[in-house]
């Protein structure tokens, strides 16, 4: 088989999206995944497709990605379970409402209008089940949620249909430059390519270190839990302001509860230990905000293994030590929504050396530059 | 006051499950002076086999038989010990640091143990035939629970179908209680019988041999047994009306029925063990996942042991001995200077164990259910919680799903309240057959706590004080 132009390390959404956008440009990619595609953060996350509350640096990317989400079927031939019932961030008191008001102003000042401040009545209209004490919210009406594993697999299938190849159960163990090409060693043989992409999620730190640019990446395990089906009572995804929460009901009635609290990951074995004291806090938040949920049965909880950077924004762009090496990792528990656009950016960088989207804030040099 | 307030913050040993293994384990640990707690879901001790032994309304001893009443001694010893007993307690999580989440009386607690002994026993193997979800169809195990705890027996036309010792035991107990059984449809496979014969000589020396034989003969004298049954299906509109089957001569026969009791053996209840990450292997004789344990029930997770049928099916008498062995390891680890005469006598235990385990392979092979009863096809339901059919699961393999964890993301099969307890084995074998690879390669659902549902309210009330809350809100 002919050597690929690009080897993508990691078969999460970012790796699959990169492979897809490369394939659309006629560039042959080989994705190497140590477990199976979508096994980690990309397959088990909360599925929130959210621009609401993004770090200012992420807003342009998030907005561009949202356009791709709204046409996701055209991109991957599957609707990915994407539904756009909006995202809501509720304020529980006047002080929180004031914070939200300032936030919306800040976003407007940057030239974006997707975040909208709403008062008590509008919040009730959007989320009738929310507790009485909530005074208002930010809403992003075109935001929504999708099914993460189905999405990741759809990207993979479409990429494959356009010629990308996938090697699962294969771990990249070493990277060498030789005659202006990359020699990629794995636990099941070596491969070579002109470019490499580090989309290794929680394990991306090891790849960056191999390239001589170690980063302060923290491996985290955000937790989620889900209820038995309840009668429909909620359309948008709801978050809170003063405490971590992500709360949504699926079409089948089950309710997904997440936000903030973390388990303990063991990235070497893919194991995560849940922290029920943390889940209890999420449960208490839901207890306060959604009284009808109090008798709901929690049937399952889990955690995904994810990379977090100290400034909570990802690393996207070229390696600063090696030629033809590219990074897309460190999504800090909110990279699902960015998947469609980040793959496009990396493919564009590889094909043209340039992108119009503002990626300077995501430069790996911010961590490796001598202080 | 809720019983949950009696649960302490920490123990030396926490035992989960009050069947024979859990009872002897807790009794022995407490005798050695270890702070011991026994959590069990049922309102009274005894586990499955000795269920409700202290309070059963079935008064005539001859109905349930001597092997049932034998359990009273284990319960008495346990009750005389200093172990704390928490009945009606659901253990819904266990971490590798041996933090246990437990609920009782609608309230939940986290508690910590230096050693944990999982003695959660066995589950009935799924028996996914067409129509098995119709009202009127239940498992023999469920039938037996109703008999032991409520003195309830089926009315109307009653059929038992399947294979395995428990099917015969239930038939015997029903007949003793005066239930009229229309027929027993014996699905024991000819191939399994021949595969078992080489192990028959060992089984002749098993204590189960004479008992089993006597029980089967007694049942056969009193009811019709139809052998070589295949193509079993339950039929009816909104509830069971008839049972269809074939025998060796090929003709399809239908029997009217109000109740059909299905059973084809038991398998270890692995949910709690798997949820804490204990290593398991596929057992080709018992056709199920079995935890990898050492001679004392010790597992790949430090400080967590498994005793009884949960560590591999071997029956109640073996469970009793395996409970003592797990206790022995716990005592040696936590109180190495315990006096010899207080320690369980290992040599005796091993002798007793060898005796009751003799010829086990014969039983495993003889009652190995045929593939057609384990691996359904077409629109037969596999997952009762989400009503997923065999064909739907087969179709996900074409979508690129290589195992249960990928499949469940599409179909939600195994994601309902039962957490895969009722479909796990079926899914593993079905995907293995579809992909043409061994079950070990397919794997099992990744099981995550809570292994039993808890309410949001119970969870929300977990942290006890502000300091505990601060400790979890970090970074
Ligand atoms: C519980 C949870 C909830 C979340 N909720 C949301 C949400 O609602 N909205 C949102 O936008 N984001 C959310 N996120 C974040 C989002 O899931 C991630 O940011 C995103 O999926 C990251 O994708 P990825 O492709 O970079 O990483 P991953 O999906 O982790 O993929 C990386 C892959 O690389 C592979 N790999 C690593 N090293 C090697 C190697 N050496 N060789 C071969 N393969 C290797 C890994 O096995 C892995 O499959 C959540 C995350 C979690 C954990």
PDB file of C-alpha atoms in Angstrom, chain B residues 91-319:
ATOM      1  CA  UNK B  91     -24.387  -1.680  47.326  1.00  0.00           C
ATOM      2  CA  UNK B  92     -24.311   0.446  44.182  1.00  0.00           C
ATOM      3  CA  UNK B  93     -20.648   1.280  43.897  1.00  0.00           C
ATOM      4  CA  UNK B  94     -17.222   0.083  44.881  1.00  0.00           C
ATOM      5  CA  UNK B  95     -14.001   1.868  44.005  1.00  0.00           C
ATOM      6  CA  UNK B  96     -10.463   0.555  43.768  1.00  0.00           C
ATOM      7  CA  UNK B  97      -9.727   2.399  47.013  1.00  0.00           C
ATOM      8  CA  UNK B  98     -12.558   0.275  48.481  1.00  0.00           C
ATOM      9  CA  UNK B  99     -14.970   3.101  49.018  1.00  0.00           C
ATOM     10  CA  UNK B 100     -18.443   1.592  49.039  1.00  0.00           C
ATOM     11  CA  UNK B 101     -21.652   3.363  48.080  1.00  0.00           C
ATOM     12  CA  UNK B 102     -24.656   1.805  49.792  1.00  0.00           C
ATOM     13  CA  UNK B 103     -28.345   2.702  50.066  1.00  0.00           C
ATOM     14  CA  UNK B 104     -30.911   1.540  52.532  1.00  0.00           C
ATOM     15  CA  UNK B 105     -34.341   2.851  53.385  1.00  0.00           C
ATOM     16  CA  UNK B 106     -34.119   5.513  50.686  1.00  0.00           C
ATOM     17  CA  UNK B 107     -30.880   7.052  51.927  1.00  0.00           C
ATOM     18  CA  UNK B 108     -27.318   6.579  50.747  1.00  0.00           C
ATOM     19  CA  UNK B 109     -23.873   6.558  52.380  1.00  0.00           C
ATOM     20  CA  UNK B 110     -20.256   6.172  51.424  1.00  0.00           C
ATOM     21  CA  UNK B 111     -18.169   3.961  53.669  1.00  0.00           C
ATOM     22  CA  UNK B 112     -14.618   2.703  53.535  1.00  0.00           C
ATOM     23  CA  UNK B 113     -13.263  -0.819  54.118  1.00  0.00           C
ATOM     24  CA  UNK B 114      -9.750  -2.216  54.381  1.00  0.00           C
ATOM     25  CA  UNK B 115     -10.918  -5.427  52.724  1.00  0.00           C
ATOM     26  CA  UNK B 116     -14.002  -6.118  50.684  1.00  0.00           C
ATOM     27  CA  UNK B 117     -15.432  -9.578  50.095  1.00  0.00           C
ATOM     28  CA  UNK B 118     -17.888  -9.663  47.210  1.00  0.00           C
ATOM     29  CA  UNK B 119     -20.317 -12.545  47.710  1.00  0.00           C
ATOM     30  CA  UNK B 120     -23.047 -11.510  45.318  1.00  0.00           C
ATOM     31  CA  UNK B 121     -23.572 -14.997  43.964  1.00  0.00           C
ATOM     32  CA  UNK B 122     -25.089 -16.034  40.697  1.00  0.00           C
ATOM     33  CA  UNK B 123     -27.698 -14.890  38.217  1.00  0.00           C
ATOM     34  CA  UNK B 124     -29.785 -16.995  35.906  1.00  0.00           C
ATOM     35  CA  UNK B 125     -28.380 -17.179  32.420  1.00  0.00           C
ATOM     36  CA  UNK B 126     -30.552 -15.298  29.949  1.00  0.00           C
ATOM     37  CA  UNK B 127     -32.929 -17.558  27.999  1.00  0.00           C
ATOM     38  CA  UNK B 128     -33.832 -15.398  24.999  1.00  0.00           C
ATOM     39  CA  UNK B 129     -36.421 -17.401  23.059  1.00  0.00           C
ATOM     40  CA  UNK B 130     -39.181 -15.843  20.954  1.00  0.00           C
ATOM     41  CA  UNK B 131     -41.845 -14.547  23.320  1.00  0.00           C
ATOM     42  CA  UNK B 132     -39.738 -14.698  26.502  1.00  0.00           C
ATOM     43  CA  UNK B 133     -40.846 -11.201  27.477  1.00  0.00           C
ATOM     44  CA  UNK B 134     -44.581 -12.033  27.456  1.00  0.00           C
ATOM     45  CA  UNK B 135     -46.412 -11.754  30.761  1.00  0.00           C
ATOM     46  CA  UNK B 136     -46.798 -15.289  32.071  1.00  0.00           C
ATOM     47  CA  UNK B 137     -43.218 -16.199  31.210  1.00  0.00           C
ATOM     48  CA  UNK B 138     -40.724 -15.939  34.027  1.00  0.00           C
ATOM     49  CA  UNK B 139     -37.526 -17.511  35.166  1.00  0.00           C
ATOM     50  CA  UNK B 140     -37.470 -20.518  37.457  1.00  0.00           C
ATOM     51  CA  UNK B 141     -35.427 -18.423  39.858  1.00  0.00           C
ATOM     52  CA  UNK B 142     -38.168 -15.813  40.043  1.00  0.00           C
ATOM     53  CA  UNK B 143     -40.679 -18.601  40.610  1.00  0.00           C
ATOM     54  CA  UNK B 144     -38.605 -19.915  43.454  1.00  0.00           C
ATOM     55  CA  UNK B 145     -38.327 -16.495  45.069  1.00  0.00           C
ATOM     56  CA  UNK B 146     -42.113 -16.181  45.110  1.00  0.00           C
ATOM     57  CA  UNK B 147     -42.359 -19.608  46.685  1.00  0.00           C
ATOM     58  CA  UNK B 148     -39.765 -19.052  49.403  1.00  0.00           C
ATOM     59  CA  UNK B 149     -40.635 -15.530  50.437  1.00  0.00           C
ATOM     60  CA  UNK B 150     -44.343 -15.391  49.682  1.00  0.00           C
ATOM     61  CA  UNK B 151     -45.482 -19.040  49.551  1.00  0.00           C
ATOM     62  CA  UNK B 152     -46.814 -18.145  46.093  1.00  0.00           C
ATOM     63  CA  UNK B 153     -47.094 -20.810  43.391  1.00  0.00           C
ATOM     64  CA  UNK B 154     -48.369 -20.673  39.807  1.00  0.00           C
ATOM     65  CA  UNK B 155     -52.039 -21.340  39.146  1.00  0.00           C
ATOM     66  CA  UNK B 156     -53.425 -22.849  35.951  1.00  0.00           C
ATOM     67  CA  UNK B 157     -51.469 -24.724  33.305  1.00  0.00           C
ATOM     68  CA  UNK B 158     -47.827 -24.676  34.236  1.00  0.00           C
ATOM     69  CA  UNK B 159     -44.821 -25.647  32.125  1.00  0.00           C
ATOM     70  CA  UNK B 160     -41.156 -25.670  33.059  1.00  0.00           C
ATOM     71  CA  UNK B 161     -38.580 -25.556  30.281  1.00  0.00           C
ATOM     72  CA  UNK B 162     -34.824 -25.624  30.039  1.00  0.00           C
ATOM     73  CA  UNK B 163     -32.075 -27.524  31.786  1.00  0.00           C
ATOM     74  CA  UNK B 164     -29.904 -27.502  34.885  1.00  0.00           C
ATOM     75  CA  UNK B 165     -30.171 -28.558  38.527  1.00  0.00           C
ATOM     76  CA  UNK B 166     -32.260 -25.579  39.625  1.00  0.00           C
ATOM     77  CA  UNK B 167     -34.996 -26.445  37.129  1.00  0.00           C
ATOM     78  CA  UNK B 168     -35.311 -29.888  38.695  1.00  0.00           C
ATOM     79  CA  UNK B 169     -35.158 -28.525  42.203  1.00  0.00           C
ATOM     80  CA  UNK B 170     -37.958 -26.070  41.532  1.00  0.00           C
ATOM     81  CA  UNK B 171     -40.070 -28.807  39.927  1.00  0.00           C
ATOM     82  CA  UNK B 172     -39.533 -30.951  43.009  1.00  0.00           C
ATOM     83  CA  UNK B 173     -40.422 -28.132  45.405  1.00  0.00           C
ATOM     84  CA  UNK B 174     -43.529 -27.248  43.378  1.00  0.00           C
ATOM     85  CA  UNK B 175     -44.665 -30.852  43.333  1.00  0.00           C
ATOM     86  CA  UNK B 176     -44.113 -31.071  47.083  1.00  0.00           C
ATOM     87  CA  UNK B 177     -46.263 -27.978  47.476  1.00  0.00           C
ATOM     88  CA  UNK B 178     -49.041 -29.597  45.474  1.00  0.00           C
ATOM     89  CA  UNK B 179     -48.558 -27.611  42.251  1.00  0.00           C
ATOM     90  CA  UNK B 180     -49.652 -29.444  39.128  1.00  0.00           C
ATOM     91  CA  UNK B 181     -46.913 -29.234  36.507  1.00  0.00           C
ATOM     92  CA  UNK B 182     -48.271 -30.012  33.034  1.00  0.00           C
ATOM     93  CA  UNK B 183     -44.864 -30.907  31.649  1.00  0.00           C
ATOM     94  CA  UNK B 184     -41.159 -30.270  31.879  1.00  0.00           C
ATOM     95  CA  UNK B 185     -39.647 -29.474  28.480  1.00  0.00           C
ATOM     96  CA  UNK B 186     -36.078 -30.680  28.819  1.00  0.00           C
ATOM     97  CA  UNK B 187     -33.728 -28.810  26.482  1.00  0.00           C
ATOM     98  CA  UNK B 188     -30.551 -30.624  27.569  1.00  0.00           C
ATOM     99  CA  UNK B 189     -28.567 -30.952  24.351  1.00  0.00           C
ATOM    100  CA  UNK B 190     -27.470 -34.322  23.089  1.00  0.00           C
ATOM    101  CA  UNK B 191     -24.035 -32.922  22.229  1.00  0.00           C
ATOM    102  CA  UNK B 192     -23.612 -31.596  25.762  1.00  0.00           C
ATOM    103  CA  UNK B 193     -24.504 -34.965  27.194  1.00  0.00           C
ATOM    104  CA  UNK B 194     -21.865 -36.744  25.161  1.00  0.00           C
ATOM    105  CA  UNK B 195     -19.266 -34.087  25.977  1.00  0.00           C
ATOM    106  CA  UNK B 196     -19.961 -34.680  29.659  1.00  0.00           C
ATOM    107  CA  UNK B 197     -19.534 -38.461  29.730  1.00  0.00           C
ATOM    108  CA  UNK B 198     -15.758 -38.527  30.115  1.00  0.00           C
ATOM    109  CA  UNK B 199     -16.256 -36.662  33.392  1.00  0.00           C
ATOM    110  CA  UNK B 200     -19.001 -38.925  34.672  1.00  0.00           C
ATOM    111  CA  UNK B 201     -16.733 -41.159  36.784  1.00  0.00           C
ATOM    112  CA  UNK B 202     -15.591 -38.206  38.892  1.00  0.00           C
ATOM    113  CA  UNK B 203     -19.174 -37.095  39.311  1.00  0.00           C
ATOM    114  CA  UNK B 204     -20.127 -40.491  40.760  1.00  0.00           C
ATOM    115  CA  UNK B 205     -18.227 -39.406  43.863  1.00  0.00           C
ATOM    116  CA  UNK B 206     -19.879 -36.003  44.069  1.00  0.00           C
ATOM    117  CA  UNK B 207     -22.335 -35.458  46.910  1.00  0.00           C
ATOM    118  CA  UNK B 208     -24.582 -33.971  44.250  1.00  0.00           C
ATOM    119  CA  UNK B 209     -24.774 -37.263  42.352  1.00  0.00           C
ATOM    120  CA  UNK B 210     -27.078 -39.217  44.635  1.00  0.00           C
ATOM    121  CA  UNK B 211     -29.097 -36.227  45.687  1.00  0.00           C
ATOM    122  CA  UNK B 212     -29.579 -35.116  42.090  1.00  0.00           C
ATOM    123  CA  UNK B 213     -30.514 -38.553  40.905  1.00  0.00           C
ATOM    124  CA  UNK B 214     -33.046 -39.038  43.675  1.00  0.00           C
ATOM    125  CA  UNK B 215     -34.602 -35.673  43.022  1.00  0.00           C
ATOM    126  CA  UNK B 216     -34.887 -36.263  39.261  1.00  0.00           C
ATOM    127  CA  UNK B 217     -36.459 -39.666  39.745  1.00  0.00           C
ATOM    128  CA  UNK B 218     -38.921 -38.247  42.215  1.00  0.00           C
ATOM    129  CA  UNK B 219     -39.907 -35.541  39.735  1.00  0.00           C
ATOM    130  CA  UNK B 220     -40.148 -37.962  36.802  1.00  0.00           C
ATOM    131  CA  UNK B 221     -42.497 -40.187  38.799  1.00  0.00           C
ATOM    132  CA  UNK B 222     -44.885 -37.322  39.316  1.00  0.00           C
ATOM    133  CA  UNK B 223     -44.870 -35.348  36.070  1.00  0.00           C
ATOM    134  CA  UNK B 224     -44.305 -35.713  32.348  1.00  0.00           C
ATOM    135  CA  UNK B 225     -40.792 -34.926  31.107  1.00  0.00           C
ATOM    136  CA  UNK B 226     -40.327 -34.316  27.372  1.00  0.00           C
ATOM    137  CA  UNK B 227     -36.705 -34.751  26.311  1.00  0.00           C
ATOM    138  CA  UNK B 228     -34.721 -33.360  23.394  1.00  0.00           C
ATOM    139  CA  UNK B 229     -36.769 -30.183  23.089  1.00  0.00           C
ATOM    140  CA  UNK B 230     -35.680 -27.627  20.469  1.00  0.00           C
ATOM    141  CA  UNK B 231     -37.287 -24.646  18.711  1.00  0.00           C
ATOM    142  CA  UNK B 232     -38.918 -23.459  21.910  1.00  0.00           C
ATOM    143  CA  UNK B 233     -41.175 -20.381  21.681  1.00  0.00           C
ATOM    144  CA  UNK B 234     -43.688 -18.680  23.927  1.00  0.00           C
ATOM    145  CA  UNK B 235     -46.791 -17.491  22.111  1.00  0.00           C
ATOM    146  CA  UNK B 236     -49.746 -15.309  22.933  1.00  0.00           C
ATOM    147  CA  UNK B 237     -51.201 -11.903  22.179  1.00  0.00           C
ATOM    148  CA  UNK B 238     -50.855  -9.801  25.260  1.00  0.00           C
ATOM    149  CA  UNK B 239     -49.872 -12.669  27.524  1.00  0.00           C
ATOM    150  CA  UNK B 240     -48.710 -16.246  27.334  1.00  0.00           C
ATOM    151  CA  UNK B 241     -51.256 -18.598  25.800  1.00  0.00           C
ATOM    152  CA  UNK B 242     -49.248 -21.510  24.510  1.00  0.00           C
ATOM    153  CA  UNK B 243     -45.754 -22.893  24.207  1.00  0.00           C
ATOM    154  CA  UNK B 244     -44.470 -24.318  20.924  1.00  0.00           C
ATOM    155  CA  UNK B 245     -41.526 -26.694  20.591  1.00  0.00           C
ATOM    156  CA  UNK B 246     -40.086 -29.506  18.519  1.00  0.00           C
ATOM    157  CA  UNK B 247     -38.632 -32.844  19.513  1.00  0.00           C
ATOM    158  CA  UNK B 248     -36.287 -35.204  17.739  1.00  0.00           C
ATOM    159  CA  UNK B 249     -38.900 -36.321  15.215  1.00  0.00           C
ATOM    160  CA  UNK B 250     -39.224 -32.716  13.980  1.00  0.00           C
ATOM    161  CA  UNK B 251     -42.956 -32.068  14.277  1.00  0.00           C
ATOM    162  CA  UNK B 252     -43.958 -28.827  15.974  1.00  0.00           C
ATOM    163  CA  UNK B 253     -46.126 -29.289  19.034  1.00  0.00           C
ATOM    164  CA  UNK B 254     -48.132 -26.672  20.928  1.00  0.00           C
ATOM    165  CA  UNK B 255     -49.171 -26.907  24.561  1.00  0.00           C
ATOM    166  CA  UNK B 256     -51.602 -24.464  26.147  1.00  0.00           C
ATOM    167  CA  UNK B 257     -50.003 -22.677  29.109  1.00  0.00           C
ATOM    168  CA  UNK B 258     -50.681 -19.957  31.668  1.00  0.00           C
ATOM    169  CA  UNK B 259     -47.219 -19.965  33.185  1.00  0.00           C
ATOM    170  CA  UNK B 260     -43.892 -20.884  31.608  1.00  0.00           C
ATOM    171  CA  UNK B 261     -40.872 -21.069  33.879  1.00  0.00           C
ATOM    172  CA  UNK B 262     -37.571 -20.883  31.991  1.00  0.00           C
ATOM    173  CA  UNK B 263     -34.148 -21.832  33.234  1.00  0.00           C
ATOM    174  CA  UNK B 264     -30.847 -22.859  31.701  1.00  0.00           C
ATOM    175  CA  UNK B 265     -28.350 -22.608  34.480  1.00  0.00           C
ATOM    176  CA  UNK B 266     -26.715 -19.865  36.482  1.00  0.00           C
ATOM    177  CA  UNK B 267     -23.668 -17.706  35.865  1.00  0.00           C
ATOM    178  CA  UNK B 268     -21.603 -15.476  38.153  1.00  0.00           C
ATOM    179  CA  UNK B 269     -23.157 -12.094  38.909  1.00  0.00           C
ATOM    180  CA  UNK B 270     -20.182 -10.043  37.780  1.00  0.00           C
ATOM    181  CA  UNK B 271     -21.549  -6.510  37.717  1.00  0.00           C
ATOM    182  CA  UNK B 272     -20.050  -5.189  40.926  1.00  0.00           C
ATOM    183  CA  UNK B 273     -16.750  -6.992  40.310  1.00  0.00           C
ATOM    184  CA  UNK B 274     -16.476  -5.727  36.742  1.00  0.00           C
ATOM    185  CA  UNK B 275     -17.411  -2.204  37.743  1.00  0.00           C
ATOM    186  CA  UNK B 276     -14.352  -2.020  40.000  1.00  0.00           C
ATOM    187  CA  UNK B 277     -12.132  -3.275  37.200  1.00  0.00           C
ATOM    188  CA  UNK B 278     -11.463  -6.810  38.394  1.00  0.00           C
ATOM    189  CA  UNK B 279      -9.934  -8.908  35.638  1.00  0.00           C
ATOM    190  CA  UNK B 280     -12.299 -11.527  34.173  1.00  0.00           C
ATOM    191  CA  UNK B 281     -11.859 -14.336  31.684  1.00  0.00           C
ATOM    192  CA  UNK B 282     -14.272 -16.140  29.409  1.00  0.00           C
ATOM    193  CA  UNK B 283     -14.945 -19.681  30.635  1.00  0.00           C
ATOM    194  CA  UNK B 284     -15.518 -22.104  27.775  1.00  0.00           C
ATOM    195  CA  UNK B 285     -17.187 -24.732  29.970  1.00  0.00           C
ATOM    196  CA  UNK B 286     -19.549 -22.476  31.861  1.00  0.00           C
ATOM    197  CA  UNK B 287     -19.940 -20.145  28.834  1.00  0.00           C
ATOM    198  CA  UNK B 288     -19.733 -16.981  30.866  1.00  0.00           C
ATOM    199  CA  UNK B 289     -17.354 -14.404  32.324  1.00  0.00           C
ATOM    200  CA  UNK B 290     -15.581 -15.540  35.461  1.00  0.00           C
ATOM    201  CA  UNK B 291     -13.355 -13.337  37.619  1.00  0.00           C
ATOM    202  CA  UNK B 292      -9.708 -14.328  37.807  1.00  0.00           C
ATOM    203  CA  UNK B 293      -9.134 -15.265  41.465  1.00  0.00           C
ATOM    204  CA  UNK B 294      -6.397 -16.859  43.531  1.00  0.00           C
ATOM    205  CA  UNK B 295      -6.911 -19.699  46.014  1.00  0.00           C
ATOM    206  CA  UNK B 296      -8.473 -17.316  48.534  1.00  0.00           C
ATOM    207  CA  UNK B 297     -10.734 -15.460  46.146  1.00  0.00           C
ATOM    208  CA  UNK B 298      -8.234 -12.601  45.851  1.00  0.00           C
ATOM    209  CA  UNK B 299      -8.597 -10.583  42.641  1.00  0.00           C
ATOM    210  CA  UNK B 300      -6.590  -8.210  40.480  1.00  0.00           C
ATOM    211  CA  UNK B 301      -7.848  -5.321  42.630  1.00  0.00           C
ATOM    212  CA  UNK B 302      -5.911  -4.972  45.858  1.00  0.00           C
ATOM    213  CA  UNK B 303      -7.951  -5.823  48.950  1.00  0.00           C
ATOM    214  CA  UNK B 304     -11.021  -7.013  47.064  1.00  0.00           C
ATOM    215  CA  UNK B 305     -11.855 -10.729  47.103  1.00  0.00           C
ATOM    216  CA  UNK B 306     -14.753 -12.677  45.641  1.00  0.00           C
ATOM    217  CA  UNK B 307     -16.290 -15.684  47.357  1.00  0.00           C
ATOM    218  CA  UNK B 308     -19.034 -18.071  46.340  1.00  0.00           C
ATOM    219  CA  UNK B 309     -20.709 -18.467  42.975  1.00  0.00           C
ATOM    220  CA  UNK B 310     -19.687 -14.935  42.019  1.00  0.00           C
ATOM    221  CA  UNK B 311     -16.171 -16.312  41.599  1.00  0.00           C
ATOM    222  CA  UNK B 312     -17.328 -19.164  39.343  1.00  0.00           C
ATOM    223  CA  UNK B 313     -20.309 -21.452  39.753  1.00  0.00           C
ATOM    224  CA  UNK B 314     -19.671 -24.245  42.253  1.00  0.00           C
ATOM    225  CA  UNK B 315     -22.799 -24.360  44.396  1.00  0.00           C
ATOM    226  CA  UNK B 316     -23.824 -23.537  47.938  1.00  0.00           C
ATOM    227  CA  UNK B 317     -21.615 -25.983  49.827  1.00  0.00           C
ATOM    228  CA  UNK B 318     -18.535 -24.774  48.002  1.00  0.00           C
ATOM    229  CA  UNK B 319     -19.644 -21.173  48.598  1.00  0.00           C
TER     230      UNK B 319
END
